[in-house]
XYZ file of C-alpha atoms in Angstrom:
535
model
C -16.959 43.185 -53.855
C -16.365 39.527 -53.019
C -13.309 38.747 -50.930
C -11.851 36.813 -53.829
C -12.228 38.743 -57.126
C -12.835 35.557 -59.064
C -14.099 37.262 -62.213
C -11.010 39.464 -62.429
C -8.736 36.480 -61.853
C -10.620 34.599 -64.555
C -10.341 37.462 -67.031
C -6.687 38.278 -66.543
C -5.253 34.763 -66.257
C -5.089 34.461 -70.086
C -3.533 37.950 -70.216
C -0.815 36.865 -67.793
C -0.312 33.799 -69.981
C 0.072 36.001 -73.065
C 2.685 38.104 -71.251
C 4.560 34.946 -70.222
C 4.683 33.832 -73.850
C 6.561 37.037 -74.721
C 9.558 35.650 -72.806
C 9.545 32.255 -74.527
C 11.830 31.671 -77.511
C 9.781 31.923 -80.700
C 11.313 28.710 -82.045
C 10.316 26.662 -78.973
C 6.986 25.653 -80.445
C 6.422 22.876 -77.938
C 6.932 25.199 -74.967
C 4.698 27.860 -76.495
C 1.870 25.389 -77.074
C 2.272 23.820 -73.647
C 2.206 27.166 -71.828
C -0.837 28.347 -73.794
C -2.605 25.044 -73.186
C -1.799 25.131 -69.462
C -3.094 28.697 -69.150
C -6.411 27.881 -70.806
C -6.836 24.733 -68.683
C -6.154 26.749 -65.520
C -8.663 29.361 -66.685
C -11.261 26.635 -67.219
C -10.625 25.206 -63.758
C -10.905 28.698 -62.256
C -14.292 29.120 -63.912
C -15.782 25.999 -62.302
C -16.389 27.683 -58.899
C -18.760 30.002 -60.754
C -21.054 27.000 -61.271
C -20.814 25.659 -57.742
C -20.916 29.108 -56.139
C -23.737 30.556 -58.203
C -26.976 30.808 -56.258
C -29.703 30.584 -58.872
C -32.346 32.801 -57.222
C -29.869 35.671 -57.125
C -29.968 37.960 -54.124
C -27.452 40.568 -55.220
C -28.096 43.796 -57.112
C -30.031 43.122 -60.310
C -29.714 39.379 -59.724
C -25.983 39.477 -60.450
C -23.448 37.648 -58.332
C -19.654 37.607 -57.926
C -19.935 41.391 -58.228
C -16.840 43.584 -58.388
C -17.447 47.308 -58.588
C -14.760 49.949 -58.113
C -14.405 53.451 -59.635
C -12.124 53.317 -62.651
C -11.906 56.362 -64.935
C -13.063 59.931 -64.237
C -12.658 62.183 -67.280
C -14.739 65.365 -67.384
C -18.417 64.424 -67.274
C -17.646 60.734 -67.793
C -17.373 58.284 -64.907
C -16.489 54.669 -65.713
C -16.502 51.818 -63.236
C -14.737 48.495 -63.242
C -18.057 46.736 -62.722
C -18.269 42.963 -63.180
C -20.877 40.333 -62.347
C -22.715 37.313 -63.729
C -26.253 36.010 -63.709
C -27.789 32.778 -64.989
C -27.549 34.059 -68.575
C -23.892 35.064 -68.656
C -22.715 32.225 -66.388
C -22.961 29.526 -69.047
C -21.511 31.700 -71.783
C -18.423 32.243 -69.617
C -18.195 28.494 -69.005
C -18.606 27.839 -72.733
C -15.721 30.229 -73.417
C -13.314 28.690 -70.905
C -14.363 25.188 -72.006
C -13.805 25.750 -75.723
C -10.385 27.436 -75.411
C -8.264 24.403 -74.351
C -9.942 22.413 -77.128
C -9.083 25.136 -79.637
C -5.459 25.299 -78.475
C -5.124 21.508 -78.675
C -6.510 21.533 -82.216
C -3.665 23.806 -83.369
C -0.788 21.541 -82.292
C -0.107 20.383 -85.846
C -2.228 22.828 -87.849
C -0.119 25.950 -87.197
C 3.666 25.815 -87.698
C 4.462 29.449 -88.499
C 4.498 32.319 -86.016
C 3.337 29.970 -83.285
C 4.215 32.466 -80.562
C 2.090 35.232 -82.053
C -0.721 32.775 -82.766
C -0.905 31.602 -79.163
C -0.806 35.170 -77.874
C -3.723 36.048 -80.159
C -5.734 33.097 -78.804
C -5.134 34.119 -75.193
C -5.986 37.782 -75.840
C -9.129 36.633 -77.585
C -10.126 34.748 -74.446
C -9.612 37.900 -72.361
C -11.961 39.842 -74.632
C -14.652 37.151 -74.731
C -14.776 36.589 -70.970
C -14.745 40.334 -70.323
C -17.635 40.878 -72.726
C -19.871 38.426 -70.875
C -19.133 39.697 -67.361
C -19.045 43.484 -67.834
C -21.841 45.390 -66.102
C -20.474 48.769 -67.160
C -21.365 49.606 -70.751
C -18.076 51.376 -71.404
C -16.115 48.397 -70.068
C -18.290 46.119 -72.215
C -17.422 48.216 -75.263
C -13.689 47.932 -74.536
C -13.823 44.146 -74.273
C -16.035 44.042 -77.377
C -13.265 45.838 -79.282
C -10.508 43.684 -77.712
C -12.054 40.641 -79.386
C -11.875 42.235 -82.810
C -8.089 42.683 -83.096
C -6.811 39.119 -82.346
C -9.437 37.545 -84.608
C -8.530 39.998 -87.400
C -4.876 38.910 -87.192
C -5.773 35.219 -86.915
C -7.766 35.355 -90.148
C -5.351 37.697 -91.933
C -2.082 35.916 -91.018
C -2.924 32.243 -90.537
C -5.971 32.001 -92.822
C -6.452 30.536 -96.310
C -5.536 31.983 -99.675
C -8.237 34.694 -99.534
C -7.438 35.549 -95.929
C -6.749 39.265 -96.487
C -10.108 39.822 -98.148
C -11.909 37.885 -95.411
C -10.033 39.656 -92.599
C -10.675 43.150 -93.978
C -14.339 42.350 -94.565
C -14.661 41.003 -91.025
C -12.970 44.109 -89.616
C -15.033 46.636 -91.590
C -18.369 45.008 -90.737
C -17.703 44.703 -87.030
C -15.994 48.101 -86.729
C -18.979 49.874 -88.299
C -21.287 48.119 -85.859
C -19.049 49.027 -82.949
C -18.989 52.700 -83.947
C -22.772 52.862 -84.013
C -22.918 51.246 -80.589
C -20.383 53.755 -79.215
C -22.466 56.712 -80.407
C -25.613 55.236 -78.859
C -23.740 54.418 -75.677
C -22.611 58.026 -75.203
C -26.101 59.327 -76.034
C -27.585 56.976 -73.473
C -25.115 58.227 -70.866
C -26.235 61.844 -71.302
C -29.900 60.813 -71.358
C -29.284 59.242 -67.955
C -27.882 62.532 -66.682
C -24.294 61.338 -66.320
C -23.231 59.343 -63.298
C -21.699 56.156 -64.627
C -22.219 53.557 -67.356
C -23.808 50.905 -65.121
C -26.329 48.865 -67.089
C -28.309 48.261 -63.888
C -28.911 52.007 -63.640
C -29.661 52.312 -67.361
C -32.280 49.577 -67.065
C -34.358 51.856 -64.845
C -34.501 54.682 -67.399
C -37.884 55.499 -68.917
C -36.860 56.637 -72.361
C -39.475 58.033 -74.702
C -40.410 55.854 -77.711
C -38.560 57.983 -80.274
C -35.317 57.914 -78.305
C -35.722 54.201 -77.753
C -36.223 53.621 -81.466
C -33.004 55.373 -82.545
C -30.877 53.888 -79.782
C -32.303 50.440 -80.366
C -31.425 50.694 -84.056
C -27.817 51.600 -83.227
C -27.347 48.832 -80.674
C -29.342 46.263 -82.646
C -27.376 46.893 -85.848
C -24.079 46.361 -83.998
C -25.352 43.134 -82.500
C -27.012 42.012 -85.756
C -23.655 42.221 -87.540
C -22.019 40.119 -84.863
C -24.825 37.472 -84.775
C -24.874 37.749 -87.902
C -28.434 38.249 -89.116
C -29.578 38.326 -92.724
C -28.645 40.422 -94.752
C -25.585 41.372 -92.624
C -24.244 37.820 -92.604
C -22.025 38.008 -95.679
C -18.777 38.444 -93.734
C -19.326 35.173 -91.850
C -18.912 32.540 -94.606
C -15.711 34.257 -95.784
C -14.316 34.585 -92.261
C -15.196 31.006 -91.360
C -13.806 29.572 -94.574
C -10.517 31.455 -94.478
C -9.860 31.315 -90.722
C -7.638 28.565 -89.280
C -9.510 25.751 -87.543
C -9.185 27.223 -84.045
C -10.384 30.596 -85.328
C -13.455 29.033 -86.923
C -14.218 27.080 -83.752
C -13.947 30.157 -81.503
C -15.852 32.319 -83.961
C -18.744 29.846 -84.109
C -18.704 28.676 -80.524
C -18.313 31.986 -78.693
C -17.881 35.182 -80.706
C -21.183 34.942 -82.553
C -22.885 34.549 -79.168
C -21.677 38.022 -78.224
C -24.231 39.387 -80.696
C -27.173 37.370 -79.376
C -26.016 38.071 -75.823
C -26.022 41.791 -76.637
C -29.708 41.630 -77.525
C -30.536 39.850 -74.258
C -28.378 41.981 -71.985
C -28.794 45.418 -73.586
C -31.172 45.878 -76.533
C -34.218 44.148 -75.052
C -34.166 45.432 -71.441
C -32.877 48.927 -72.289
C -35.332 49.612 -75.107
C -38.404 47.419 -74.477
C -40.856 49.587 -76.420
C -38.596 49.692 -79.467
C -37.895 45.971 -79.135
C -41.616 45.288 -79.309
C -42.025 47.530 -82.352
C -39.159 45.860 -84.191
C -40.087 42.294 -83.215
C -41.870 41.574 -86.530
C -38.856 42.858 -88.480
C -36.374 40.822 -86.428
C -38.563 37.725 -86.666
C -38.848 38.194 -90.438
C -35.079 38.553 -90.855
C -34.534 35.533 -88.605
C -36.851 33.343 -90.668
C -35.320 34.579 -93.933
C -31.906 33.782 -92.472
C -33.022 30.274 -91.557
C -34.506 29.469 -94.977
C -32.013 31.376 -97.134
C -28.912 30.072 -95.347
C -30.255 26.525 -95.469
C -30.872 26.727 -99.213
C -27.425 28.212 -99.837
C -25.816 25.549 -97.627
C -27.509 22.885 -99.704
C -25.590 23.832 -102.868
C -22.161 24.312 -101.295
C -19.292 22.155 -102.503
C -16.927 23.269 -99.739
C -17.639 21.458 -96.454
C -16.456 24.371 -94.328
C -18.578 26.896 -96.191
C -21.584 24.580 -95.823
C -21.061 24.508 -92.047
C -20.673 28.306 -92.048
C -24.057 28.797 -93.718
C -25.633 26.275 -91.355
C -24.335 28.497 -88.568
C -26.326 31.445 -89.957
C -29.466 29.294 -90.013
C -28.998 28.064 -86.431
C -28.527 31.594 -85.143
C -31.776 32.560 -86.871
C -33.500 30.087 -84.546
C -31.766 31.693 -81.558
C -33.030 35.167 -82.482
C -36.554 33.877 -83.146
C -36.656 32.284 -79.701
C -35.329 35.358 -77.918
C -37.912 37.641 -79.508
C -40.793 35.325 -78.656
C -40.191 36.935 -75.253
C -41.730 34.150 -73.231
C -40.056 31.618 -70.947
C -39.953 28.802 -73.473
C -38.675 30.922 -76.323
C -35.949 32.764 -74.412
C -34.864 29.576 -72.629
C -34.717 27.790 -75.969
C -32.748 30.646 -77.494
C -30.238 30.672 -74.655
C -29.910 26.893 -74.694
C -29.494 26.932 -78.469
C -26.636 29.421 -78.072
C -24.777 26.833 -75.990
C -25.787 23.972 -78.266
C -24.610 25.804 -81.345
C -21.279 26.465 -79.662
C -20.796 22.773 -78.970
C -22.159 21.304 -82.213
C -20.836 23.789 -84.745
C -17.513 24.003 -82.933
C -17.270 20.213 -83.249
C -18.184 20.392 -86.934
C -15.386 22.851 -87.655
C -12.960 20.559 -85.822
C -14.162 17.642 -87.968
C -13.553 19.699 -91.095
C -10.112 20.651 -89.770
C -9.165 16.980 -89.267
C -9.803 16.000 -92.870
C -8.310 19.254 -94.195
C -5.042 18.555 -92.361
C -4.910 15.142 -94.051
C -5.988 16.043 -97.582
C -5.569 19.857 -97.800
C -8.923 20.122 -99.517
C -12.443 20.763 -98.301
C -14.250 19.978 -101.531
C -16.957 17.376 -101.031
C -16.208 15.898 -104.453
C -12.669 15.002 -103.302
C -14.016 12.592 -100.701
C -16.365 9.628 -100.551
C -16.203 6.320 -98.752
C -14.140 7.644 -95.840
C -16.192 5.601 -93.344
C -14.337 2.472 -94.471
C -10.926 4.036 -93.980
C -11.671 6.146 -90.885
C -14.340 4.406 -88.759
C -13.684 6.381 -85.550
C -13.804 9.638 -87.476
C -17.006 8.516 -89.199
C -18.682 7.672 -85.891
C -17.869 11.027 -84.337
C -18.813 12.878 -87.511
C -22.180 11.084 -87.511
C -22.915 12.026 -83.879
C -22.066 15.671 -84.489
C -24.172 15.690 -87.663
C -27.167 14.301 -85.768
C -26.599 16.939 -83.098
C -26.546 19.711 -85.700
C -29.862 18.611 -87.248
C -31.469 18.345 -83.813
C -32.066 14.608 -83.508
C -33.881 13.717 -80.234
C -31.382 12.638 -77.601
C -28.836 15.190 -78.748
C -28.428 18.782 -77.574
C -29.769 20.407 -80.733
C -33.228 18.912 -80.294
C -33.989 20.494 -76.900
C -33.046 24.020 -77.921
C -34.874 24.008 -81.254
C -37.959 22.436 -79.716
C -38.193 25.131 -77.017
C -37.582 27.887 -79.574
C -40.375 26.642 -81.843
C -42.693 25.998 -78.884
C -42.119 29.461 -77.434
C -42.495 31.151 -80.804
C -45.683 29.215 -81.552
C -47.217 30.309 -78.226
C -46.333 33.961 -78.826
C -47.312 36.479 -81.460
C -44.709 34.850 -83.728
C -46.810 31.761 -84.436
C -46.678 32.014 -88.225
C -42.972 32.744 -88.131
C -42.513 29.545 -86.108
C -44.509 27.530 -88.639
C -42.386 28.813 -91.522
C -39.148 28.368 -89.541
C -39.998 24.699 -89.018
C -39.076 24.112 -92.648
C -35.529 25.103 -91.673
C -35.329 22.023 -89.454
C -36.173 19.838 -92.442
C -33.759 21.665 -94.720
C -30.930 21.303 -92.206
C -31.486 17.555 -92.125
C -31.361 17.485 -95.922
C -28.106 19.386 -96.418
C -26.278 17.912 -93.426
C -27.176 14.278 -94.164
C -26.525 14.759 -97.870
C -23.093 16.183 -97.091
C -22.354 13.333 -94.668
C -23.455 10.736 -97.203
C -21.241 12.168 -99.960
C -18.176 12.444 -97.712
C -18.415 9.204 -95.739
C -20.327 6.651 -97.822
C -19.968 5.147 -101.285
C -16.890 3.607 -102.845
C -13.417 4.687 -101.766
C -12.348 5.586 -105.318
C -9.821 8.393 -104.783
C -6.334 6.835 -104.245
C -5.378 9.731 -101.949
C -8.188 8.760 -99.578
C -7.167 5.089 -99.441
C -4.133 5.853 -97.285
C -5.780 8.232 -94.841
C -5.218 7.457 -91.178
C -8.021 7.484 -88.631
C -8.113 9.955 -85.743
C -5.137 9.840 -83.417
C -5.290 10.008 -79.610
C -4.986 13.808 -79.537
C -7.867 14.245 -81.955
C -10.042 11.775 -80.067
C -9.257 13.649 -76.832
C -10.342 16.888 -78.511
C -13.696 15.427 -79.542
C -14.665 13.432 -76.439
C -15.644 16.420 -74.212
C -17.808 17.808 -77.016
C -19.517 14.444 -77.593
C -20.194 14.157 -73.872
C -21.897 17.561 -73.865
C -23.918 16.673 -76.965
C -25.537 13.776 -75.118
C -25.628 15.377 -71.665
C -27.417 18.504 -72.903
C -29.661 16.341 -75.071
C -30.722 13.962 -72.309
C -30.555 16.035 -69.126
C -30.439 19.818 -69.769
C -32.383 20.595 -66.590
C -29.436 21.816 -64.464
C -28.606 24.395 -67.142
C -32.232 25.446 -67.608
C -32.886 25.693 -63.859
C -29.899 27.960 -63.309
C -30.958 30.191 -66.211
C -34.635 30.365 -65.278
C -34.589 33.119 -62.595
C -32.508 35.434 -64.786
C -34.700 34.766 -67.820
C -37.867 35.386 -65.797
C -36.411 38.676 -64.553
C -35.499 39.679 -68.095
C -38.998 38.955 -69.396
C -40.749 40.665 -66.474
C -38.468 43.703 -66.623
C -38.897 44.099 -70.374
C -42.679 43.872 -70.186
C -43.017 46.252 -67.243
C -40.623 48.804 -68.745
C -42.510 48.596 -72.024
C -45.751 49.301 -70.194
C -44.211 52.184 -68.290
C -42.822 53.705 -71.489
C -46.232 53.522 -73.142
C -47.947 55.216 -70.212
C -45.188 57.815 -69.880
C -45.459 58.788 -73.542
C -46.703 62.407 -74.106
C -49.746 61.217 -76.034
C -50.922 58.909 -73.286
C -54.539 59.546 -72.257
C -55.442 60.719 -68.765
C -55.946 57.718 -66.541
C -59.218 57.461 -64.613
C -59.499 56.960 -60.889
C -59.291 53.510 -59.352
C -55.874 52.622 -60.664
C -52.914 51.200 -58.822
C -49.448 52.709 -58.612
C -46.529 51.095 -60.438
C -43.058 51.334 -58.884
C -40.758 53.545 -60.947
C -43.589 55.266 -62.791
C -43.094 59.050 -63.230
C -45.234 61.217 -60.958
C -47.136 62.797 -63.840
C -48.400 59.302 -64.744
C -48.685 57.708 -61.342
C -50.993 54.795 -62.048
C -51.886 51.829 -64.193
C -55.292 50.099 -64.275
C -55.651 47.663 -61.417
C -56.941 44.971 -63.728
C -54.665 45.745 -66.676
C -52.426 42.872 -67.606
C -48.843 43.809 -68.304
C -48.026 42.651 -71.820
């Protein structure tokens, strides 16, 4: 363990903040907001040494750094460890989480006036769960943090949401709880397949599971993650949750929580079950492309701005999944980068929607029009975020989508990439059409003629996001370089394990002489052809 347990400090700082809020008077809204804001800012500052201290090549176990590993729970045959660590993949998701939380807290200063104390506690507990999910290297610990996220978001939607909040909250809970239960069953099965020991994912990665076992366990894990992504046709909870959640809830849901699903595929489903991942690649690619096209078409006919952004979120995450399952450097890098881009761009879009909703208490596109004349600063920021969402060159969205399509085109998913390209065009159509109807034209509605432009607090909320939109769009290399070693390890590990699983299968033919040994291969199948390329 490092001398300074930075990951533990990072995880439990928001928890300490939530405990502090218990001692603050519930009517002292200013104090509650200030304490919550201060805690999230401190957490963000504490996360910055992860960037400066992370050594990209990775010399620690499994390429993870900042490792903390101590025995935790011993109950019968089960041994759980408090095992934490980050690599180039999880590093930026942790930074995204700590970055988005102060922005989310600041956005609630005027939006939430009831039960402020409970609301702030929910936000801080949510941060604990999200950070813990990205840094857990013990599957059981990962599962606990995965569940921790569910409860605060359920209350945020159900208590502080819109008029259909109960329906949306229950739907969100049922979907994610079913997925979690499947993952728990697979997790326990995997533990016994490994012969006990502990729940370390580094140890599980070395297992050579037979194809049938891989298939069933992959289905359980993949379904849990697919619900969280969410992939078509399991996406139906997302538009309701996004629409009914308060602004901060929508921002966190889009920016971070959905990434837990895509992260689950990268960290668990793909390296643990490489043979099954390969078998299900056509199905996942098909669902991803359907999600891109279907969600784009549905977004095009939405009259509610927030619901339109929610469906666009489904389409963007379809691109992420397509890139990840291209399973080459360009595709996975594009998928990972698009996860960050989506967090920035869609989070900013939900904030934009929240600004006009606070002023007009409506999200119907038909209630607006001509706002650019009345709110020029708002219009400028809205335009930049819209361009980012459609992937205009020079903005963050372009780099991620380009790498995803390039990687997919160079893999076995070429035709999927060609079809998915239409999603880029469709996103430009529905986003620009929405922007045109809201911002341009005559300012006819009298209620819109008195609207005030963004205030200093709202501008301060948007500026960091706008900076990232251009920074990631113009110079994403530092992010890509730090991810590259971890992505290369993921791809190499998945391909080698897939090859080993195929050779270790009972039906594998006897290998002739003149073959080379492969590390980790069972003794009964000690060799692979010397000239055989690992695919």
